[in-house]
JSON list of C-alpha atoms in Angstrom, two decimals:
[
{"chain": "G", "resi": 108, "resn": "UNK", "atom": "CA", "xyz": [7.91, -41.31, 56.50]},
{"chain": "G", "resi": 109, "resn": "UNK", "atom": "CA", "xyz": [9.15, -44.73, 55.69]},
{"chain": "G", "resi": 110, "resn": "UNK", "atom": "CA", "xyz": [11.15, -45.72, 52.64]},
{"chain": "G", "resi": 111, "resn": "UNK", "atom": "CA", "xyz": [12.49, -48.92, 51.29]},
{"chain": "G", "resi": 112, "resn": "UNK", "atom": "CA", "xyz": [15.54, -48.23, 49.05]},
{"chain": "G", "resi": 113, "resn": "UNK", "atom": "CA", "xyz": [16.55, -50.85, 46.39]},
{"chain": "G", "resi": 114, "resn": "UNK", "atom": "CA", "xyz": [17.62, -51.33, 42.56]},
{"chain": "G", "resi": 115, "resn": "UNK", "atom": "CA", "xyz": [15.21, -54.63, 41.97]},
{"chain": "G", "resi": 116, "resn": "UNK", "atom": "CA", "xyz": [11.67, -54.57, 42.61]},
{"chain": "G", "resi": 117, "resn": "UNK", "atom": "CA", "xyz": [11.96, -57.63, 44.74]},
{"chain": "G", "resi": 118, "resn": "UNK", "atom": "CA", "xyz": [13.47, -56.06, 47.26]},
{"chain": "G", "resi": 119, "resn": "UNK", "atom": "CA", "xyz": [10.60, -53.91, 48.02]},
{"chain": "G", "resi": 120, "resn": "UNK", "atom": "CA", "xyz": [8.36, -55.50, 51.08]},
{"chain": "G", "resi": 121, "resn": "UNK", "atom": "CA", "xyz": [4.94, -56.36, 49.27]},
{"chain": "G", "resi": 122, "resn": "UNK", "atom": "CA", "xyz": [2.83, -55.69, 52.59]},
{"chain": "G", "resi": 123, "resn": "UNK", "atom": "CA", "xyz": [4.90, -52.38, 52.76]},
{"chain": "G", "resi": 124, "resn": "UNK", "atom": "CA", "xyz": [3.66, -52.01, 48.66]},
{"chain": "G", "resi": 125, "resn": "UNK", "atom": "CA", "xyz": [0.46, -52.71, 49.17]},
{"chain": "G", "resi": 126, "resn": "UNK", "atom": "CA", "xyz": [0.36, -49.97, 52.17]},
{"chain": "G", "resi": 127, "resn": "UNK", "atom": "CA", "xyz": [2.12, -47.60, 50.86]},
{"chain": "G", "resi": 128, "resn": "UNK", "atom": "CA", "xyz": [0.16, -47.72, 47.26]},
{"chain": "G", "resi": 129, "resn": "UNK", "atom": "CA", "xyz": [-2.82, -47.57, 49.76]},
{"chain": "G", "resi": 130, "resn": "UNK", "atom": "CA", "xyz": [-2.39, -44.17, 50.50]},
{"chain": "G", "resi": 131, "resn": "UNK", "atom": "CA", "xyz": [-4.01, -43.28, 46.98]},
{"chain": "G", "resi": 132, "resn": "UNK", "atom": "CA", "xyz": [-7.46, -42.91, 47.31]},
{"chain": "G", "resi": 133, "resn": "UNK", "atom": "CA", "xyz": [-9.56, -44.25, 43.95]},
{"chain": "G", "resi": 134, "resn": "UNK", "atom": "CA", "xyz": [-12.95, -44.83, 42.49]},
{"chain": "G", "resi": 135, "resn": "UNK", "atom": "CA", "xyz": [-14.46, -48.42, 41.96]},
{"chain": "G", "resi": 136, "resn": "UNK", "atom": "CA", "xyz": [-15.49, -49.74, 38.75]},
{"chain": "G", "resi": 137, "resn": "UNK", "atom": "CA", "xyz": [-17.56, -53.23, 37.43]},
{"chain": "G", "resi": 138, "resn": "UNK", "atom": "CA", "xyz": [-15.71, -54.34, 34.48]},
{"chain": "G", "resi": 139, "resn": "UNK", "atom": "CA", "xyz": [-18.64, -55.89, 32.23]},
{"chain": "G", "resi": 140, "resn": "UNK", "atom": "CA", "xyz": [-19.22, -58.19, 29.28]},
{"chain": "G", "resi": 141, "resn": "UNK", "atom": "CA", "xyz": [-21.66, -60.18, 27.87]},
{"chain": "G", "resi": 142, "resn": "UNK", "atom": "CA", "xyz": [-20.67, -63.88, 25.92]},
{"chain": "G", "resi": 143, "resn": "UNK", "atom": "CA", "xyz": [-22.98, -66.67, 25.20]},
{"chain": "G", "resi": 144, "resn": "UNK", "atom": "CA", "xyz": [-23.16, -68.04, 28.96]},
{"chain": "G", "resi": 145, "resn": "UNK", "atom": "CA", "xyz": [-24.21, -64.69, 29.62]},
{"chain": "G", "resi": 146, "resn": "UNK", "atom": "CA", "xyz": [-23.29, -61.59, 31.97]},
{"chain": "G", "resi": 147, "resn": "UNK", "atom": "CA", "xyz": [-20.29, -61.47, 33.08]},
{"chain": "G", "resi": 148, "resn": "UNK", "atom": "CA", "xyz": [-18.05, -58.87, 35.32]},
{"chain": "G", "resi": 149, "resn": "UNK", "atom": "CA", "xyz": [-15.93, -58.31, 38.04]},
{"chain": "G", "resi": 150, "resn": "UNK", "atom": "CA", "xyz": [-14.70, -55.29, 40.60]},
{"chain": "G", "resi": 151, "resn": "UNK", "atom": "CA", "xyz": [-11.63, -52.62, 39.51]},
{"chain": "G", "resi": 152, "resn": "UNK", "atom": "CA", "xyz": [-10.17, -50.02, 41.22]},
{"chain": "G", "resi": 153, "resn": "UNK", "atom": "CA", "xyz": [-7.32, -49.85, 38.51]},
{"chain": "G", "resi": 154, "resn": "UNK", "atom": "CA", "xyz": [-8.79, -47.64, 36.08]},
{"chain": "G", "resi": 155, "resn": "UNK", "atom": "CA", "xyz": [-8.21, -44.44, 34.42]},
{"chain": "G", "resi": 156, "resn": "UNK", "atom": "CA", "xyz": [-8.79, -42.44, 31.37]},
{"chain": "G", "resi": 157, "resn": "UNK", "atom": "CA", "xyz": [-5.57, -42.32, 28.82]},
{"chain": "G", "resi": 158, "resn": "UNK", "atom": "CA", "xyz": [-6.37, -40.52, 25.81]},
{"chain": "G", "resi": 159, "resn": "UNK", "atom": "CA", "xyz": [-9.29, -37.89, 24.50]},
{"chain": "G", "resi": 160, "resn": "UNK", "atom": "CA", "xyz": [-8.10, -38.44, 20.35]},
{"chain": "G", "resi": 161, "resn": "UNK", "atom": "CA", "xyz": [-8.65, -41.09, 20.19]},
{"chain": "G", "resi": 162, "resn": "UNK", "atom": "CA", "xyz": [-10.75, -41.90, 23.31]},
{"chain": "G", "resi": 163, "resn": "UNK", "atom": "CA", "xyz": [-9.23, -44.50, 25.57]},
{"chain": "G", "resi": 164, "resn": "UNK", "atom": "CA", "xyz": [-9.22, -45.82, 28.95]},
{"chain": "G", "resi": 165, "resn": "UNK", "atom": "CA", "xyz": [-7.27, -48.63, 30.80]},
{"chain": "G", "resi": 166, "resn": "UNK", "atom": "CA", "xyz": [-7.79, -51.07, 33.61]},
{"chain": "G", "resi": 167, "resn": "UNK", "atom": "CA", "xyz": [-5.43, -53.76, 35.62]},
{"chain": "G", "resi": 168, "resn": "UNK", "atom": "CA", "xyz": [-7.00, -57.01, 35.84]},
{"chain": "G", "resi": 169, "resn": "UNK", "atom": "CA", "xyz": [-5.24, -59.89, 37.64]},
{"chain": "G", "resi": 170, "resn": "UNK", "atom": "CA", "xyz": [-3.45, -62.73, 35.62]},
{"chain": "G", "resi": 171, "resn": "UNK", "atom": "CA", "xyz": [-5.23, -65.03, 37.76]},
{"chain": "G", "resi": 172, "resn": "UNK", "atom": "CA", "xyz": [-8.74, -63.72, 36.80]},
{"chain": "G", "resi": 173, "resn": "UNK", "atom": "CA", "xyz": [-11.35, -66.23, 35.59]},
{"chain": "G", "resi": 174, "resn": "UNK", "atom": "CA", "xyz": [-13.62, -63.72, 34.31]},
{"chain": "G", "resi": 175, "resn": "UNK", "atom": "CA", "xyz": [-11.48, -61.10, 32.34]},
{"chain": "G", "resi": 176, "resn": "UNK", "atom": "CA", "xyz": [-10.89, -64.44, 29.79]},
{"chain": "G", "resi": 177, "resn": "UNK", "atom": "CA", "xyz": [-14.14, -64.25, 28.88]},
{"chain": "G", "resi": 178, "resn": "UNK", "atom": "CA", "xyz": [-14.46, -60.80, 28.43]},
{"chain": "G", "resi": 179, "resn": "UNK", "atom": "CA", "xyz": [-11.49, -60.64, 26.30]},
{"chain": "G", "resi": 180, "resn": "UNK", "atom": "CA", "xyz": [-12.59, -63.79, 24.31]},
{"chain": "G", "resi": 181, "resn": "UNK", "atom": "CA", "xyz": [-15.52, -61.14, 22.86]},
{"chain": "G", "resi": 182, "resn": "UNK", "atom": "CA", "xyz": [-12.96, -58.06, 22.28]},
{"chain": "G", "resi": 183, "resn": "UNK", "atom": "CA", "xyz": [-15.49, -55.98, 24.20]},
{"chain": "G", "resi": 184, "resn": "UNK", "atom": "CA", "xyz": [-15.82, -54.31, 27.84]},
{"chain": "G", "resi": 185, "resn": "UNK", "atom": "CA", "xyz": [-17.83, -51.82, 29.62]},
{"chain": "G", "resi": 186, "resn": "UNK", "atom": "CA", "xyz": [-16.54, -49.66, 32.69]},
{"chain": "G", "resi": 187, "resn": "UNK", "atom": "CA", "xyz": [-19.61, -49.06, 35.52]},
{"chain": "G", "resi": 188, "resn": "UNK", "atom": "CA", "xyz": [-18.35, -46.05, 37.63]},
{"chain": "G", "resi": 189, "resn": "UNK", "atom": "CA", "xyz": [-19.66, -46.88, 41.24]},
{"chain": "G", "resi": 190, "resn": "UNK", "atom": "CA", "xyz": [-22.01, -44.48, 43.16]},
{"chain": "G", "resi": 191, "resn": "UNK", "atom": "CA", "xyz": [-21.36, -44.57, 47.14]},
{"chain": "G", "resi": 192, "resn": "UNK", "atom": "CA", "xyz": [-24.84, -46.43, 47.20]},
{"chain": "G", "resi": 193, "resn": "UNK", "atom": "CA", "xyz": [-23.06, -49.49, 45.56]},
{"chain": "G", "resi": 194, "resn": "UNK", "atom": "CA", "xyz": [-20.70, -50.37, 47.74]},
{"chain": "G", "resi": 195, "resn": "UNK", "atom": "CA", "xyz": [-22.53, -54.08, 47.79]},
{"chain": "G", "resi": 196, "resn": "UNK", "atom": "CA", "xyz": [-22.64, -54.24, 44.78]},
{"chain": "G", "resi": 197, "resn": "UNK", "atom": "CA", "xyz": [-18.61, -54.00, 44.35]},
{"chain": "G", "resi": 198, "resn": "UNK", "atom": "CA", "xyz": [-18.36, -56.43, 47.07]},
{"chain": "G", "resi": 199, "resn": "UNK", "atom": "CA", "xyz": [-20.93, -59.27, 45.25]},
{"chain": "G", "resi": 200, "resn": "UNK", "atom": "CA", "xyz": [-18.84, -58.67, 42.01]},
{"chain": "G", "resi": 201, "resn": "UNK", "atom": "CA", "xyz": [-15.31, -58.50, 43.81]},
{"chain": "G", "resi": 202, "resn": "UNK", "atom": "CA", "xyz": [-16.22, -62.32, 45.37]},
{"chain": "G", "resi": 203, "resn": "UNK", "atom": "CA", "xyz": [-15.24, -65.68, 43.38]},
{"chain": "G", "resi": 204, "resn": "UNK", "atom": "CA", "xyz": [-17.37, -68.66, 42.80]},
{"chain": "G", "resi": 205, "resn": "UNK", "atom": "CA", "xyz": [-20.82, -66.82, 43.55]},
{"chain": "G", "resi": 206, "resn": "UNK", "atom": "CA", "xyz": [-23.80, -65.37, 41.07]},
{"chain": "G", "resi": 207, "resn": "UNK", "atom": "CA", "xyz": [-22.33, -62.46, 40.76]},
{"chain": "G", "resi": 208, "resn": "UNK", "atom": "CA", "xyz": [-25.61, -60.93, 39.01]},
{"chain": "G", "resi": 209, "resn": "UNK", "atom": "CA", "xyz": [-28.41, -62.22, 41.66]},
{"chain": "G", "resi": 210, "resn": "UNK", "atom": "CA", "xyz": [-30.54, -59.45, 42.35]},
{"chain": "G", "resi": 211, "resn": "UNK", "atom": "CA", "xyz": [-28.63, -57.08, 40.08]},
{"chain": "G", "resi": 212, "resn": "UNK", "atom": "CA", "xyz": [-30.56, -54.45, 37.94]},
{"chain": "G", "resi": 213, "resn": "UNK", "atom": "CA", "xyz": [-28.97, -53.62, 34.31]},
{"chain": "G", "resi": 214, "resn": "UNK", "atom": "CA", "xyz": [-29.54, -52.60, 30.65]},
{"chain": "G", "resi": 215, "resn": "UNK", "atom": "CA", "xyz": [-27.31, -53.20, 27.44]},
{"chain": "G", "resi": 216, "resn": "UNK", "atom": "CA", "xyz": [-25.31, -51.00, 25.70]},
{"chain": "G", "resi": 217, "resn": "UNK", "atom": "CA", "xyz": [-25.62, -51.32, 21.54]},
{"chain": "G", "resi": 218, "resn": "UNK", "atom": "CA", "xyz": [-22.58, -54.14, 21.61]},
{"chain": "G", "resi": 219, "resn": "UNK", "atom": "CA", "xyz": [-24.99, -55.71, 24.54]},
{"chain": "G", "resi": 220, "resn": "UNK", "atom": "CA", "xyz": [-22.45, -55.40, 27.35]},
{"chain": "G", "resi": 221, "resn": "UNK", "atom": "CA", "xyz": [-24.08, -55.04, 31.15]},
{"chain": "G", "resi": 222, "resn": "UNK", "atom": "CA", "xyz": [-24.79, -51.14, 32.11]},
{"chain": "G", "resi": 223, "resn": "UNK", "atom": "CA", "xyz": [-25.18, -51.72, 35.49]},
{"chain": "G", "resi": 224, "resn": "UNK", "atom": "CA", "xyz": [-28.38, -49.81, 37.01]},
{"chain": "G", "resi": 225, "resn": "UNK", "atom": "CA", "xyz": [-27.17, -47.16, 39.46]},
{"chain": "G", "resi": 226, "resn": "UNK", "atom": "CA", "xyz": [-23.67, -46.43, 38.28]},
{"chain": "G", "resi": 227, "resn": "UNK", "atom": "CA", "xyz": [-22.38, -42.80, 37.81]},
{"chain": "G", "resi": 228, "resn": "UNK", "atom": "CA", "xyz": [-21.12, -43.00, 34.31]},
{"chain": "G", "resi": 229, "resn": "UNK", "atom": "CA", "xyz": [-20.33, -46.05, 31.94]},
{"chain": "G", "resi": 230, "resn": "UNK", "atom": "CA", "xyz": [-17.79, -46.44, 28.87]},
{"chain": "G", "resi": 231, "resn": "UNK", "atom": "CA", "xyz": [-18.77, -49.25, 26.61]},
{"chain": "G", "resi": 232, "resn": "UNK", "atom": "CA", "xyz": [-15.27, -50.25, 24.79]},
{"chain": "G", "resi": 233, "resn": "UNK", "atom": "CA", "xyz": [-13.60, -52.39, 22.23]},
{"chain": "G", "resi": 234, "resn": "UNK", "atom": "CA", "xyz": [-10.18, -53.71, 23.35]},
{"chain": "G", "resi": 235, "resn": "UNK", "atom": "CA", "xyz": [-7.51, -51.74, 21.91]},
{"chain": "G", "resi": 236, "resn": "UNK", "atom": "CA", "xyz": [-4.25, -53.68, 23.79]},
{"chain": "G", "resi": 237, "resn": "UNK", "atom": "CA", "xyz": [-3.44, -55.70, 26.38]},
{"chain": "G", "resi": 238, "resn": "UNK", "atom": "CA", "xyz": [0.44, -55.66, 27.86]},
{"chain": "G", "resi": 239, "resn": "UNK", "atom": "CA", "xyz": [1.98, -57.60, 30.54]},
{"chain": "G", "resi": 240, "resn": "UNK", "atom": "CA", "xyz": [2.65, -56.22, 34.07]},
{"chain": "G", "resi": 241, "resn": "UNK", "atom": "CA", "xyz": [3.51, -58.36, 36.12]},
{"chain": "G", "resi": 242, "resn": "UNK", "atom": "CA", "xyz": [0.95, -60.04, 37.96]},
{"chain": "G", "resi": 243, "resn": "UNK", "atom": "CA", "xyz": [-1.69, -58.52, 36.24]},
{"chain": "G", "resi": 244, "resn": "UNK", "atom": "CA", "xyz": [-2.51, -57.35, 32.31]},
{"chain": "G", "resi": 245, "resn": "UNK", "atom": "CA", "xyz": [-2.57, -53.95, 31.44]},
{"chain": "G", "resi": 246, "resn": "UNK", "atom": "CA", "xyz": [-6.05, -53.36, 29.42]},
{"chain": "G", "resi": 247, "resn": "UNK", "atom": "CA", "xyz": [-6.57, -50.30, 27.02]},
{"chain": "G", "resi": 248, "resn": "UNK", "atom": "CA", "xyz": [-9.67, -49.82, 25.60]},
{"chain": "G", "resi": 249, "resn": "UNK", "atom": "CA", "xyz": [-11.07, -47.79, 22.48]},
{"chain": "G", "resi": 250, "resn": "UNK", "atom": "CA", "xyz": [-14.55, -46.06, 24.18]},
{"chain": "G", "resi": 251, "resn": "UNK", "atom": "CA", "xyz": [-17.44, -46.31, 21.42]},
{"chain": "G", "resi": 252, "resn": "UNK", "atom": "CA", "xyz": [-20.05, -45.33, 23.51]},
{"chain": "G", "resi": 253, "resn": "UNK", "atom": "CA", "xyz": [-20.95, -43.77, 26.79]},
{"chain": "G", "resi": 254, "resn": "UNK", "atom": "CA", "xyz": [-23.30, -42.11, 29.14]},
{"chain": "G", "resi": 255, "resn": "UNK", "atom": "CA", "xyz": [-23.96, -40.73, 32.54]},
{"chain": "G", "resi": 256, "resn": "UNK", "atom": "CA", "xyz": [-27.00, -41.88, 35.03]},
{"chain": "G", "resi": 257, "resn": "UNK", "atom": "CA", "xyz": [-29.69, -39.42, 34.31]},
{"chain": "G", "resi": 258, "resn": "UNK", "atom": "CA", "xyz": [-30.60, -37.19, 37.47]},
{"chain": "G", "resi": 259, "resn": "UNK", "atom": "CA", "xyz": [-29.63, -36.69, 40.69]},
{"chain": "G", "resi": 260, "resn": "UNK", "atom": "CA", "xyz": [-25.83, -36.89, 40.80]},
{"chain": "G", "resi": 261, "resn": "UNK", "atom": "CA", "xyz": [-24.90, -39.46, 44.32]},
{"chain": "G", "resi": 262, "resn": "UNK", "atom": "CA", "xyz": [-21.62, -39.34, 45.13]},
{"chain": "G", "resi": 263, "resn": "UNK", "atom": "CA", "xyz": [-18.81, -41.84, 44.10]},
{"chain": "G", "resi": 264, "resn": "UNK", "atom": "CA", "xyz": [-17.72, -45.09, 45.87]},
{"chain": "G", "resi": 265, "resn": "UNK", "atom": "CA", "xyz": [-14.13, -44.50, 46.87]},
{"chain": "G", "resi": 266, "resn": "UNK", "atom": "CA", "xyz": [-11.67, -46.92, 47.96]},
{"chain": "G", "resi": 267, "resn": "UNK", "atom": "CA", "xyz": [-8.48, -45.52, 50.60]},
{"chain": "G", "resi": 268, "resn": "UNK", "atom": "CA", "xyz": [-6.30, -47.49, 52.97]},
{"chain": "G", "resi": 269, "resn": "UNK", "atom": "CA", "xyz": [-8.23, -50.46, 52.50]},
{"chain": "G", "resi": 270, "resn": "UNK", "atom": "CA", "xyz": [-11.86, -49.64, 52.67]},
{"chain": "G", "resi": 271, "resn": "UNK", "atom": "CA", "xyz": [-14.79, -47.75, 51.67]},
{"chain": "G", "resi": 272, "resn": "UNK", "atom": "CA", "xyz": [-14.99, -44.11, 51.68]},
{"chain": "G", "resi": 273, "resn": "UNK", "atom": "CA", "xyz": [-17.15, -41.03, 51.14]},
{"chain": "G", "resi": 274, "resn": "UNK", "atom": "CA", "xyz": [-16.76, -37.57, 49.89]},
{"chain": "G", "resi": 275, "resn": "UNK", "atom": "CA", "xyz": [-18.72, -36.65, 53.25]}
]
């Protein structure tokens, strides 16, 4: 085992971070929105649920991001939980400065927000807060309407130690 001690979080070895936090395996998501230039979304592996009463869930987004702007700009989001069948799908939506949505299959949740064909479960939000962490925003959202792919039930697309895994 292999530990860094130290009072300040800049003293702690980002590559070492990165690795360590690596070690916790998690499900992808597509972050989604709609705005009047159209679809837009990105990949997440920083999400979780929060709270059952009321319902909310959270993501990490990058301060960096070009898309999340949008998204927030329209006070809506939708989560897409990945099947293992997706994994290039994560990867299109993951790169910059590309159509994300060429060749991608979706429908629209009642606020119109991108249920991406495929997925394991979706969670169509409002934004409920937004808190600084960092280098990235800490995003809760209020869930107002969600669903589950109707049925045979794939298996997830997990993400440990820097790449794609399976339940198999």
């Amino acid at each position: 085992m292999t530990t860094t001690a130290g009072t300040h979080s800049h003293t702690i070895d980002q590559s070492l971070f990165r690795s360590t936090v690596g070690h916790y395996a998690s499900g992808i998501t597509i972050i989604t929105g709609h705005d009047d230039q159209g679809p837009i979304g990105f990949t997440c592996q920083s999400f979780y649920s929060v709270s059952v009463d009321p319902p909310l869930v959270s993501f990490s987004v990058m301060k960096t991001s070009t898309t999340y702007p949008r998204i927030r700009d329209t006070g809506t989001f939708t989560v897409n939980i990945l099947s293992r069948e997706q994994e290039a799908v994560s990867n299109q939506f993951a790169r910059r400065g590309t159509d994300k949505w060429a060749h991608i299959q979706w429908s629209r949740t009642e606020q119109g927000n991108p249920i991406l064909d495929r997925s394991l479960a979706w969670l169509d939000c409002t934004i409920w807060a937004e808190h600084d962490a960092g280098d990235h925003l800490i995003v809760l959202g209020c869930v107002i309407e969600l669903g589950t792919s109707p049925g045979e039930r794939p298996d997830p697309l997990l993400y440990f130690q820097g790449r794609y895994r399976s339940l198999h």
